[in-house]
CSV table of C-alpha atoms in Angstrom, one decimal:
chain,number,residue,atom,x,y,z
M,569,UNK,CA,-8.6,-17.9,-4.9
M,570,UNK,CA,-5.4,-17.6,-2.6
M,571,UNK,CA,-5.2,-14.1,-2.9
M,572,UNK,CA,-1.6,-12.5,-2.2
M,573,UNK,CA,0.5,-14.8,-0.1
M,574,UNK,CA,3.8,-13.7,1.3
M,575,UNK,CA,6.5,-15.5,3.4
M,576,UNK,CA,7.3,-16.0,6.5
M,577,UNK,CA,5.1,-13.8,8.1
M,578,UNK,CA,7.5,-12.5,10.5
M,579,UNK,CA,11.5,-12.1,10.3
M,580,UNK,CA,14.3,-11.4,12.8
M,581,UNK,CA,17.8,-11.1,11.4
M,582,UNK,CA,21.3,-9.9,12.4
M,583,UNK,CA,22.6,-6.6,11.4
M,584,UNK,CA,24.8,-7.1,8.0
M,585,UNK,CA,23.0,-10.3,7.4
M,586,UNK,CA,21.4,-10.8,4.0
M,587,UNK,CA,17.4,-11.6,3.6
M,588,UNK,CA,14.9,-13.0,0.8
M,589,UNK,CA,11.2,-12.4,1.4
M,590,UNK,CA,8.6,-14.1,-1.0
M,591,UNK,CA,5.5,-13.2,-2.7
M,592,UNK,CA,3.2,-15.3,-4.5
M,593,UNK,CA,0.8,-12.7,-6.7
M,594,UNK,CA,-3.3,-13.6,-6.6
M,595,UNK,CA,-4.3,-15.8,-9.5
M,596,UNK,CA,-4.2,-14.2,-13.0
M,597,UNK,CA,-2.0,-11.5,-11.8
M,598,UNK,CA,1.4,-10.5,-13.8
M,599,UNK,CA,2.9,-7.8,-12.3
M,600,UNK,CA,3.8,-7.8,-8.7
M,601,UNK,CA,5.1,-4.5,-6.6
M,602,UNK,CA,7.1,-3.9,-3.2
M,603,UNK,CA,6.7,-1.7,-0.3
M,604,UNK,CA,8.2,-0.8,2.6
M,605,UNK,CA,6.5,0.5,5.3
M,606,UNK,CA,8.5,1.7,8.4
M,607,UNK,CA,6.2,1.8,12.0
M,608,UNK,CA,3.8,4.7,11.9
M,609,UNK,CA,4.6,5.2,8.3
M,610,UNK,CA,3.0,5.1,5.0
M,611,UNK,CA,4.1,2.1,2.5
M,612,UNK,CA,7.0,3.2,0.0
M,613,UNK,CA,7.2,2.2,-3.2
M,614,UNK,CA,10.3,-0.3,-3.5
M,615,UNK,CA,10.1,-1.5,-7.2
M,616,UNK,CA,7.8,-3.4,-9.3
M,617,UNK,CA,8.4,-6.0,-11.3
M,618,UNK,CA,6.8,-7.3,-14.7
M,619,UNK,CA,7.8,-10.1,-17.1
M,620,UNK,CA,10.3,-10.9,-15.1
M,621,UNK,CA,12.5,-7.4,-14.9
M,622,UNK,CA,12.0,-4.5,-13.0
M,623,UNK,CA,9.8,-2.3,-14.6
M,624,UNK,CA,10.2,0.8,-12.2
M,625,UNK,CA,12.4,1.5,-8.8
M,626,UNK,CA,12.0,3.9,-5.7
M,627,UNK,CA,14.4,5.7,-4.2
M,628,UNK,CA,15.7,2.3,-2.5
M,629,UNK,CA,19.6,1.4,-2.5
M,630,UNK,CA,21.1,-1.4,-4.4
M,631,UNK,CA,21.2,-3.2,-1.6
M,632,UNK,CA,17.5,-3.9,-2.3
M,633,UNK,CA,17.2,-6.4,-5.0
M,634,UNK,CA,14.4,-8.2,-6.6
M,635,UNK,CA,13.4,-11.2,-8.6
M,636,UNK,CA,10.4,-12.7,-10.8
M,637,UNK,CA,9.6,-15.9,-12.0
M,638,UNK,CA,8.3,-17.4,-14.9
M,639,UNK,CA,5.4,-18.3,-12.6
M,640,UNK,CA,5.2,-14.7,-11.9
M,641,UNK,CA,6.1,-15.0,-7.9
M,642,UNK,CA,8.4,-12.9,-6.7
M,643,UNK,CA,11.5,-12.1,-4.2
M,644,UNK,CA,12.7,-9.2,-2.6
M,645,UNK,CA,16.4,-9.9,-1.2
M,646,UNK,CA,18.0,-7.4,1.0
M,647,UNK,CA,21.6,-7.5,2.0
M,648,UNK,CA,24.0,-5.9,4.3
M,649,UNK,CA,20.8,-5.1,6.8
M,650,UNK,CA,20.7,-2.1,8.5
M,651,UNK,CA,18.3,-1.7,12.0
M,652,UNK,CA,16.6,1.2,9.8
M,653,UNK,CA,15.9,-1.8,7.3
M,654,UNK,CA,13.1,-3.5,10.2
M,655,UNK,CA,9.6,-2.5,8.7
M,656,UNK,CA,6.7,-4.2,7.4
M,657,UNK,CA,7.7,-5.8,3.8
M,658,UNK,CA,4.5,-5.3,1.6
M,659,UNK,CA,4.1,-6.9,-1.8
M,660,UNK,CA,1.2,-6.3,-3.7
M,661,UNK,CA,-0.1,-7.9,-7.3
M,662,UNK,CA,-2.2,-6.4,-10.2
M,663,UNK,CA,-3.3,-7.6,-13.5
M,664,UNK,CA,-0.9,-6.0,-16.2
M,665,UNK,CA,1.2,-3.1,-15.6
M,666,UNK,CA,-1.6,-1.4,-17.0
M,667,UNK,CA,-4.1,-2.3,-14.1
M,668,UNK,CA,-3.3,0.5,-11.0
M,669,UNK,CA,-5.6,-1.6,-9.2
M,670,UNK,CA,-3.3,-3.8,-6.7
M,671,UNK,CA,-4.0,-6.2,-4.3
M,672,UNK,CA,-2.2,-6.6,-1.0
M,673,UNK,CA,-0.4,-9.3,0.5
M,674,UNK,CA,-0.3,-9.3,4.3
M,675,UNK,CA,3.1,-8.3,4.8
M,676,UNK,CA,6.0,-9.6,6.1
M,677,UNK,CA,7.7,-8.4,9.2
M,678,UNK,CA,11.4,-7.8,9.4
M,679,UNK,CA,12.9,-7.3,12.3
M,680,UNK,CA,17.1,-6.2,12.3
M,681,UNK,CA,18.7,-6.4,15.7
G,131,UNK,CA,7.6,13.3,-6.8
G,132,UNK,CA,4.0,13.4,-5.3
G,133,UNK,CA,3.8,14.5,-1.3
G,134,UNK,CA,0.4,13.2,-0.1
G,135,UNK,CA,-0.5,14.5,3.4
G,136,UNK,CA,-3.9,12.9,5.3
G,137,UNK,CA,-6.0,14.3,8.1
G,138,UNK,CA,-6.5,14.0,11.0
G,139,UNK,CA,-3.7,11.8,11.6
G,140,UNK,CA,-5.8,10.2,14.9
G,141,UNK,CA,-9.5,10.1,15.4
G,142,UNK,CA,-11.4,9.0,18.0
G,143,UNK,CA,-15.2,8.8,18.0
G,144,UNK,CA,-18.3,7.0,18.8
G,145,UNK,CA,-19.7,4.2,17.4
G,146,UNK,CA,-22.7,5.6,14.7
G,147,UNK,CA,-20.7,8.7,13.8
G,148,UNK,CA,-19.8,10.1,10.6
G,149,UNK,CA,-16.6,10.1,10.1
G,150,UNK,CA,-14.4,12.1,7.1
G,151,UNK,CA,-10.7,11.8,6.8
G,152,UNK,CA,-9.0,13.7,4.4
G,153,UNK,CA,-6.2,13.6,1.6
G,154,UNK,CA,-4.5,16.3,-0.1
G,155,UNK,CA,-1.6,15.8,-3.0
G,156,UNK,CA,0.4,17.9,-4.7
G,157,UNK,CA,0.5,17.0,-8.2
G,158,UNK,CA,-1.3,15.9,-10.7
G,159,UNK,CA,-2.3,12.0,-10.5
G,160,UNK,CA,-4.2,9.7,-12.9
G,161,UNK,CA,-5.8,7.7,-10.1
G,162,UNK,CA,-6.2,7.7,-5.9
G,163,UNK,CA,-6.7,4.8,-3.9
G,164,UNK,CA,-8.1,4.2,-0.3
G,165,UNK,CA,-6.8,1.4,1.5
G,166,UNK,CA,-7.7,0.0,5.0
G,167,UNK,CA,-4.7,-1.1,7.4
G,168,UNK,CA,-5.9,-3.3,10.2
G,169,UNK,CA,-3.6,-4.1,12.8
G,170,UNK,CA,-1.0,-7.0,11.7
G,171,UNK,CA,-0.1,-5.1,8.2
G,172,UNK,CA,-2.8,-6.8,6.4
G,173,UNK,CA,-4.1,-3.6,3.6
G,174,UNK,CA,-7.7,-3.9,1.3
G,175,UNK,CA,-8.1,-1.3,-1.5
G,176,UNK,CA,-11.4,-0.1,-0.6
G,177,UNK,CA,-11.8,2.5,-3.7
G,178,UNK,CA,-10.0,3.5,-6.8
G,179,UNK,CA,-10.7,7.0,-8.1
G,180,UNK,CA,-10.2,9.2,-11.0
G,181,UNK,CA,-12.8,11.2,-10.8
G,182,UNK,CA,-16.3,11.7,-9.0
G,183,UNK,CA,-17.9,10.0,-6.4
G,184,UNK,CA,-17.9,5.8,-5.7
G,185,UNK,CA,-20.0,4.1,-3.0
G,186,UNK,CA,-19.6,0.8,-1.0
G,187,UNK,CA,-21.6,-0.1,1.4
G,188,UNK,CA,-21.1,2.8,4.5
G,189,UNK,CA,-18.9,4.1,2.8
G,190,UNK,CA,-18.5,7.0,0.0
G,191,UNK,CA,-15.2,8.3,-1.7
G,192,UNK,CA,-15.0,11.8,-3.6
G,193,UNK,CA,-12.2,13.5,-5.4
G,194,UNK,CA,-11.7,16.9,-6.9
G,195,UNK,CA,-9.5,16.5,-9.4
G,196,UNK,CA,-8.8,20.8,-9.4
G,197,UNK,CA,-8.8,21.2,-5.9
G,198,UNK,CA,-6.3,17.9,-5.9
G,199,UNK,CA,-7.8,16.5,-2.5
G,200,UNK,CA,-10.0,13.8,-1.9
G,201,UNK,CA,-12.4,12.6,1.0
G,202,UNK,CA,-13.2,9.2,2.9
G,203,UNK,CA,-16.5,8.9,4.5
G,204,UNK,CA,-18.2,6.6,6.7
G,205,UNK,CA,-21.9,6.4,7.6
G,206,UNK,CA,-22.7,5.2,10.9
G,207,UNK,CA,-19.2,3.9,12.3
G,208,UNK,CA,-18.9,0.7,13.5
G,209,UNK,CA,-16.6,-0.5,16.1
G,210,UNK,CA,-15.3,-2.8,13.2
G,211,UNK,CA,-14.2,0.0,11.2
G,212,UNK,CA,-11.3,0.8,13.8
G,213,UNK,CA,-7.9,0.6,11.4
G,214,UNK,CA,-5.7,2.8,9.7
G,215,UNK,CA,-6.6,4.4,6.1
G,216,UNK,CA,-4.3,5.5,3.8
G,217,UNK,CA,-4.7,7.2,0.9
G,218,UNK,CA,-2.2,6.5,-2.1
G,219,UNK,CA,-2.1,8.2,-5.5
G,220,UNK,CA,-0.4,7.3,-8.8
G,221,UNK,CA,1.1,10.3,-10.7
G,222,UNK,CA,1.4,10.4,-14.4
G,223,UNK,CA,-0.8,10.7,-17.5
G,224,UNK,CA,-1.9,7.3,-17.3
G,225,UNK,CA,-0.6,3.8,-18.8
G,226,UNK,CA,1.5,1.4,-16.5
G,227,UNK,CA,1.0,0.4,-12.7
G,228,UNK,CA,3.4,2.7,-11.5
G,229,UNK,CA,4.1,2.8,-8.0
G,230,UNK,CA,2.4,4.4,-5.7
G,231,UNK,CA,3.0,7.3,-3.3
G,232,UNK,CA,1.1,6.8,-0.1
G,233,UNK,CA,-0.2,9.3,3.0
G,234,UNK,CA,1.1,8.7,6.5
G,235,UNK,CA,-2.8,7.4,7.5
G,236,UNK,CA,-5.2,8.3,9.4
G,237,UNK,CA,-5.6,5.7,12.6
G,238,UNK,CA,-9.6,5.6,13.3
G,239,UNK,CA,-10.6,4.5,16.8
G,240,UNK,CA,-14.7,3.8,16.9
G,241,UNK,CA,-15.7,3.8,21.0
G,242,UNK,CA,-18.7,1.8,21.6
């Protein structure tokens, strides 16, 4: 078992560039979540997504967008980056939106210069 | 929305130590969550909580559910056990993954 995969691992864009992170959930696994986590910070909850729509949002702009897959992989697109966007882009999988037990991927890390 | 603050926020000590770090939320939850951060992002739930006591290994996680705060502790530190831990708590009456609120961490240095 793969576990949580993400891609790439690590990220350097332009400011007011757009970017698409991916996340490929652990094996079984439906519903897949997003965090940001800024250096020195705890994660933030970005959305989550089940059955392909987004189940439930943070207090994230629109400029944070998601997808799902029938596959149940997901992306996390950003656009118009801001330097404040450069953190470490967690996704995380669990087994139903009913399961609160996630599993981590290893993070991506986006850098905005 | 749920504030979750951690303590200490650094802690330094020797290897064979016991260590507790410390998590305190403000409202209600239906489940807490441990997690271990090791340098490079990677994060491993270690515990999931609702109630009581749980038990891996060195290391033991409580939570009182009146008192809203919960405690990490490790037996006889290791070296190896040098991350970050965060504690994260999902708030509602239960049903649904929601998303969780997370503490700042607590970054745990073990000294040989």
């Amino acid at each position: 078992d793969a576990g949580v995969t993400q891609s790439p691992t690590h990220l350097i864009k332009t400011r007011g560039q757009q970017v698409t992170l991916r996340c490929s959930p652990k094996s079984g696994h439906d519903t897949v979540s997003w965090y940001q986590q800024a250096l020195g910070q705890g994660p933030q909850f970005i959305f989550q997504y089940y059955e392909e729509e987004e189940r439930q949002r943070g207090n994230f702009p629109d400029r944070f967008s998601g997808h799902q897959f029938p596959n149940y992989s997901s992306e996390l697109n950003v656009n118009a980056l801001l330097l404040g966007d450069s953190a470490l882009y967690l996704c995380a999988s669990s087994h139903s939106h009913l399961e609160v037990w996630q599993y981590f991927g290893p993070g991506t890390r986006l850098t905005v210069t | 929305k749920n504030e979750v603050e951690q303590s200490p926020q650094n802690l330094t000590a020797q290897e064979g130590e016991f260590i507790t770090i410390n998590c305190s939320y403000s409202v209600g939850i239906s489940a807490l969550h441990w997690l271990q951060q090791h340098p490079g992002g990677g994060i491993v739930s270690l515990f999931m909580l609702s109630s009581g006591k749980k038990k891996h290994g060195r290391l033991i996680a409580t939570i009182n559910i009146q008192e809203k705060h919960s405690s990490l502790h490790i037996t006889a530190s290791h070296p190896r056990d040098s991350a970050v831990y965060i504690c994260a708590v999902r708030s509602g009456s239960g049903g649904g993954a929601d998303g969780l609120t997370f503490g700042k961490g607590t970054h745990l240095i073990i000294q040989p």
